[in-house]
Amino acid sequence: MKICRRETFNAAHRLFRENWSDEKNLEIFGKCSNPNYHGHNYVLEVYVEGTIDPETGYVIDLKILKELIHEYVLDRFDHRNLNLDCAEFKNINPTTENISKVIWEILREKLDSKFGLEVVLSETDKNKVIFNGK
Ligand code: NI
């Protein structure tokens, strides 16, 4: 059984490779390579997989999951410039793929290993990435 906590955050980014020209960056990354950065309203869904605890009736207390996400993910990325403010993206492009992987790694470390974990991240309502460790 999987349960899900949905959160949202806003962040700015730029997708680019320093060793590529502005033209090539534009060709590969489109508007996301805009040199002056731009923002997205990210939607983050965190799925926790486990069994129902017979004492509580919960897989995991959603309040605990909410607090984990707020403390370790939202406080870190919300209203930030991912390229400039977040060391995680100093050397990797803050694509939805890479952001979801970073978030998964942060939460995996905080979550009891008895639970499965899957992170679903949307940069727009049309694009979505799912990461569960692979
Ligand atoms: Ni973008």
XYZ file of N, CA and C and ligand atoms in Angstrom:
403
model
N 0.848 -1.189 0.000
C 0.000 0.000 0.000
C 0.887 1.244 0.000
N 0.441 2.247 -0.792
C 1.214 3.492 -0.834
C 0.337 4.647 -0.373
N 0.912 5.535 0.406
C 0.202 6.760 0.731
C 1.033 7.936 0.222
N 0.363 9.045 0.032
C 1.023 10.170 -0.642
C 0.776 11.483 0.063
N 1.825 12.270 0.165
C 1.709 13.657 0.621
C 2.068 14.550 -0.559
N 1.199 15.504 -0.856
C 1.435 16.429 -1.965
C 1.812 17.785 -1.397
N 2.880 18.366 -1.937
C 3.323 19.699 -1.513
C 3.668 20.485 -2.765
N 3.801 21.780 -2.604
C 4.207 22.614 -3.738
C 5.333 23.548 -3.288
N 6.164 23.902 -4.221
C 7.170 24.929 -3.936
C 7.494 25.689 -5.219
N 8.034 26.869 -5.035
C 8.401 27.708 -6.173
C 9.905 27.885 -6.161
N 10.493 27.788 -7.334
C 11.938 27.965 -7.394
C 12.324 28.440 -8.793
N 13.465 29.119 -8.832
C 13.998 29.586 -10.112
C 15.123 28.659 -10.553
N 15.321 28.588 -11.841
C 16.456 27.809 -12.335
C 16.871 28.267 -13.735
N 17.977 27.729 -14.145
C 18.410 27.867 -15.530
C 19.070 26.546 -15.924
N 18.671 26.000 -17.064
C 19.323 24.790 -17.573
C 20.340 25.211 -18.621
N 21.567 24.848 -18.399
C 22.595 25.202 -19.385
C 23.880 24.442 -19.104
N 24.727 24.424 -20.102
C 26.087 23.924 -19.915
C 27.012 25.096 -20.207
N 27.925 25.303 -19.266
C 28.807 26.449 -19.362
C 29.662 26.419 -20.637
N 30.044 25.191 -21.035
C 30.941 25.069 -22.190
C 30.182 25.095 -23.528
N 28.882 25.323 -23.496
C 28.114 25.463 -24.725
C 27.776 26.933 -24.949
N 27.606 27.301 -26.207
C 27.215 28.679 -26.536
C 25.758 28.904 -26.124
N 25.365 30.180 -26.015
C 23.956 30.493 -25.718
C 23.040 29.873 -26.769
N 23.502 29.859 -28.010
C 22.683 29.303 -29.105
C 22.453 27.811 -28.906
N 23.537 27.102 -28.556
C 23.382 25.652 -28.366
C 22.525 25.366 -27.131
N 22.735 26.126 -26.065
C 21.907 25.943 -24.867
C 20.430 26.169 -25.200
N 20.178 27.190 -26.008
C 18.791 27.488 -26.389
C 18.209 26.351 -27.223
N 19.048 25.821 -28.100
C 18.600 24.731 -28.969
C 18.237 23.488 -28.142
N 19.065 23.180 -27.135
C 18.860 21.953 -26.354
C 17.833 22.160 -25.235
N 17.945 23.276 -24.514
C 17.125 23.460 -23.304
C 15.956 24.419 -23.500
N 15.855 25.047 -24.669
C 14.740 25.952 -24.941
C 14.713 27.111 -23.961
N 13.501 27.529 -23.605
C 13.348 28.706 -22.736
C 13.950 28.483 -21.356
N 14.115 27.227 -20.962
C 14.711 26.944 -19.650
C 16.189 27.325 -19.610
N 16.771 27.698 -20.761
C 18.178 28.130 -20.748
C 18.295 29.656 -20.689
N 17.183 30.335 -20.587
C 17.172 31.792 -20.470
C 18.235 32.275 -19.474
N 19.220 33.090 -19.921
C 20.356 33.437 -19.046
C 19.959 34.102 -17.732
N 18.821 34.792 -17.694
C 18.436 35.496 -16.462
C 17.510 34.691 -15.551
N 17.475 33.379 -15.778
C 16.669 32.495 -14.912
C 15.156 32.743 -15.074
N 14.374 31.817 -14.537
C 12.907 31.927 -14.565
C 12.386 30.969 -13.509
N 11.130 31.101 -13.164
C 10.589 30.281 -12.078
C 9.634 29.206 -12.542
N 9.463 28.211 -11.688
C 8.432 27.181 -11.899
C 7.681 26.972 -10.593
N 6.430 26.578 -10.743
C 5.638 26.173 -9.577
C 5.676 24.650 -9.540
N 6.575 24.120 -8.746
C 6.760 22.672 -8.706
C 5.687 22.010 -7.838
N 5.242 20.859 -8.297
C 4.340 20.038 -7.483
C 5.095 18.764 -7.129
N 5.201 18.529 -5.834
C 5.952 17.374 -5.339
C 4.984 16.403 -4.670
N 5.026 15.148 -5.127
C 4.229 14.108 -4.475
C 5.196 13.067 -3.930
N 5.086 12.807 -2.657
C 5.965 11.834 -2.019
C 5.126 10.621 -1.616
N 5.454 9.479 -2.211
C 4.727 8.238 -1.927
C 5.550 7.373 -0.977
N 4.901 6.920 0.069
C 5.545 6.015 1.014
C 4.800 4.686 0.948
N 5.575 3.626 0.744
C 4.978 2.296 0.611
C 5.270 1.466 1.861
N 4.253 0.832 2.379
C 4.441 -0.011 3.557
C 3.162 -0.769 3.862
N 3.100 -1.303 5.051
C 1.897 -2.036 5.447
C 1.194 -1.262 6.570
N -0.058 -1.575 6.771
C -0.831 -0.858 7.791
C -0.386 -1.320 9.178
N -0.016 -0.347 9.999
C 0.325 -0.649 11.386
C -0.973 -1.010 12.114
N -1.056 -2.220 12.691
C -2.326 -2.627 13.300
C -2.737 -1.754 14.496
N -1.757 -1.133 15.136
C -2.091 -0.298 16.292
C -2.698 1.044 15.899
N -2.124 1.664 14.858
C -2.596 3.006 14.478
C -3.560 2.988 13.296
N -3.452 1.950 12.452
C -4.229 1.951 11.220
C -3.564 2.759 10.115
N -2.388 3.309 10.395
C -1.645 4.094 9.405
C -0.524 3.261 8.764
N -0.170 3.605 7.518
C 1.101 3.128 6.956
C 2.214 3.970 7.588
N 2.038 5.294 7.515
C 2.912 6.247 8.221
C 2.024 7.431 8.576
N 2.258 8.027 9.710
C 1.509 9.219 10.099
C 1.847 10.333 9.105
N 0.853 10.818 8.376
C 1.111 11.831 7.343
C 1.680 13.123 7.921
N 1.435 13.354 9.197
C 2.002 14.535 9.845
C 3.530 14.413 9.905
N 4.013 13.215 10.176
C 5.469 12.986 10.212
C 6.059 13.199 8.822
N 5.388 12.649 7.801
C 5.868 12.795 6.425
C 5.861 14.268 6.018
N 4.788 14.958 6.352
C 4.683 16.400 6.046
C 5.844 17.161 6.683
N 6.147 16.860 7.933
C 7.219 17.575 8.628
C 8.590 17.277 8.011
N 8.794 16.036 7.616
C 10.056 15.671 6.945
C 10.226 16.482 5.664
N 9.166 16.539 4.870
C 9.235 17.242 3.584
C 9.482 18.738 3.815
N 8.778 19.300 4.787
C 8.956 20.734 5.054
C 10.369 21.044 5.529
N 10.821 20.269 6.508
C 12.125 20.572 7.114
C 13.287 20.362 6.142
N 13.242 19.269 5.398
C 14.432 18.905 4.613
C 14.349 19.234 3.130
N 13.144 19.472 2.622
C 13.025 19.763 1.189
C 12.541 21.201 0.962
N 11.384 21.537 1.521
C 10.807 22.848 1.201
C 11.629 23.991 1.802
N 12.069 23.820 3.030
C 12.880 24.883 3.632
C 14.175 25.100 2.847
N 14.586 24.068 2.142
C 15.836 24.129 1.393
C 15.669 24.711 -0.011
N 14.537 24.399 -0.660
C 14.394 24.752 -2.075
C 13.328 25.803 -2.375
N 12.361 25.965 -1.470
C 11.255 26.875 -1.782
C 11.746 28.329 -1.835
N 11.339 29.040 -2.903
C 11.717 30.440 -3.114
C 13.237 30.632 -3.214
N 13.905 29.622 -3.770
C 15.347 29.743 -3.996
C 15.622 29.774 -5.495
N 16.825 30.230 -5.800
C 17.369 30.039 -7.134
C 18.193 28.756 -7.043
N 17.723 27.701 -7.675
C 18.353 26.388 -7.479
C 19.813 26.394 -7.922
N 20.117 27.095 -9.017
C 21.501 27.130 -9.507
C 22.426 27.876 -8.545
N 21.932 29.002 -8.027
C 22.808 29.889 -7.247
C 22.775 29.625 -5.746
N 21.616 29.201 -5.243
C 21.448 29.090 -3.787
C 21.656 27.678 -3.248
N 21.628 26.682 -4.111
C 21.587 25.295 -3.624
C 22.814 24.533 -4.119
N 23.672 24.183 -3.177
C 24.933 23.519 -3.512
C 24.720 22.236 -4.320
N 23.581 21.585 -4.104
C 23.281 20.331 -4.817
C 23.340 20.509 -6.334
N 23.029 21.745 -6.786
C 22.938 21.959 -8.233
C 24.078 22.818 -8.772
N 25.139 22.867 -7.993
C 26.295 23.621 -8.444
C 26.902 22.978 -9.699
N 26.939 21.658 -9.697
C 27.567 20.956 -10.813
C 26.627 20.086 -11.633
N 25.345 20.083 -11.264
C 24.384 19.354 -12.109
C 23.227 20.282 -12.468
N 22.696 20.087 -13.652
C 21.595 20.910 -14.123
C 20.343 20.648 -13.295
N 19.656 21.691 -12.824
C 18.429 21.484 -12.050
C 17.224 21.154 -12.944
N 17.346 20.043 -13.646
C 16.210 19.523 -14.418
C 15.237 18.860 -13.445
N 14.024 18.606 -13.908
C 13.051 17.917 -13.045
C 13.613 16.561 -12.636
N 14.319 15.902 -13.548
C 14.930 14.603 -13.252
C 15.909 14.715 -12.078
N 16.836 15.668 -12.207
C 17.855 15.798 -11.157
C 17.264 16.293 -9.834
N 16.289 17.196 -9.901
C 15.676 17.682 -8.655
C 14.960 16.530 -7.946
N 14.241 15.718 -8.705
C 13.503 14.604 -8.069
C 14.479 13.603 -7.442
N 15.611 13.392 -8.084
C 16.608 12.464 -7.552
C 17.223 13.014 -6.257
N 17.540 14.294 -6.262
C 18.092 14.921 -5.052
C 17.085 14.837 -3.901
N 15.823 15.128 -4.188
C 14.790 15.071 -3.143
C 14.639 13.642 -2.626
N 14.651 12.686 -3.539
C 14.530 11.281 -3.124
C 15.692 10.901 -2.196
N 16.896 11.319 -2.550
C 18.079 10.976 -1.738
C 18.007 11.611 -0.346
N 17.534 12.841 -0.292
C 17.386 13.516 1.002
C 16.378 12.759 1.874
N 15.227 12.448 1.286
C 14.156 11.815 2.084
C 14.485 10.361 2.420
N 15.196 9.691 1.506
C 15.547 8.281 1.752
C 16.379 8.153 3.034
N 17.245 9.148 3.224
C 18.112 9.140 4.392
C 17.321 9.369 5.685
N 16.215 10.092 5.582
C 15.441 10.457 6.778
C 14.337 9.456 7.097
N 13.951 8.685 6.115
C 12.796 7.794 6.268
C 13.252 6.398 6.699
N 12.520 5.812 7.633
C 12.813 4.442 8.081
C 12.943 3.509 6.866
N 13.995 2.674 6.904
C 14.277 1.819 5.738
C 13.203 0.760 5.504
N 12.281 0.573 6.455
C 11.204 -0.402 6.228
C 10.193 0.098 5.192
N 10.243 1.399 4.885
C 9.304 1.965 3.916
C 9.914 2.042 2.517
N 9.098 1.832 1.500
C 9.481 2.144 0.131
C 9.234 3.638 -0.097
N 9.963 4.212 -1.041
C 9.831 5.651 -1.278
C 9.839 5.956 -2.764
N 8.903 6.800 -3.162
C 8.836 7.233 -4.559
C 8.537 8.729 -4.575
N 9.263 9.438 -5.420
C 9.074 10.886 -5.528
C 8.560 11.198 -6.925
N 7.487 11.949 -6.987
C 6.929 12.375 -8.268
C 6.990 13.898 -8.291
N 7.635 14.420 -9.320
C 7.817 15.873 -9.379
C 7.338 16.408 -10.722
N 6.530 17.462 -10.647
C 6.040 18.115 -11.870
C 6.559 19.539 -11.921
N 7.079 19.888 -13.081
C 7.561 21.256 -13.287
C 6.434 22.103 -13.892
N 5.617 21.448 -14.688
C 4.406 22.073 -15.229
C 3.312 21.011 -15.112
N 2.084 21.393 -15.381
C 1.023 20.376 -15.249
C 1.037 19.382 -16.415
N 1.993 19.555 -17.320
C 2.060 18.634 -18.452
C 3.239 17.668 -18.373
N 4.214 17.973 -17.498
C 5.421 17.139 -17.403
C 5.613 16.624 -15.988
N 5.973 15.369 -15.875
C 6.090 14.753 -14.573
C 7.211 13.714 -14.592
N 7.974 13.673 -13.500
C 9.066 12.697 -13.381
C 8.818 11.832 -12.155
N 9.097 10.544 -12.288
C 8.927 9.618 -11.148
C 10.280 8.996 -10.842
N 10.697 9.085 -9.566
C 11.968 8.460 -9.178
C 11.767 7.650 -7.914
N 12.242 6.395 -7.963
C 12.097 5.531 -6.786
C 13.426 4.872 -6.446
N 14.513 5.529 -6.848
C 15.836 4.964 -6.596
C 16.459 4.429 -7.871
N 15.695 4.358 -8.910
C 16.208 3.960 -10.228
C 15.371 4.579 -11.343
Ni 12.573 25.877 -16.613
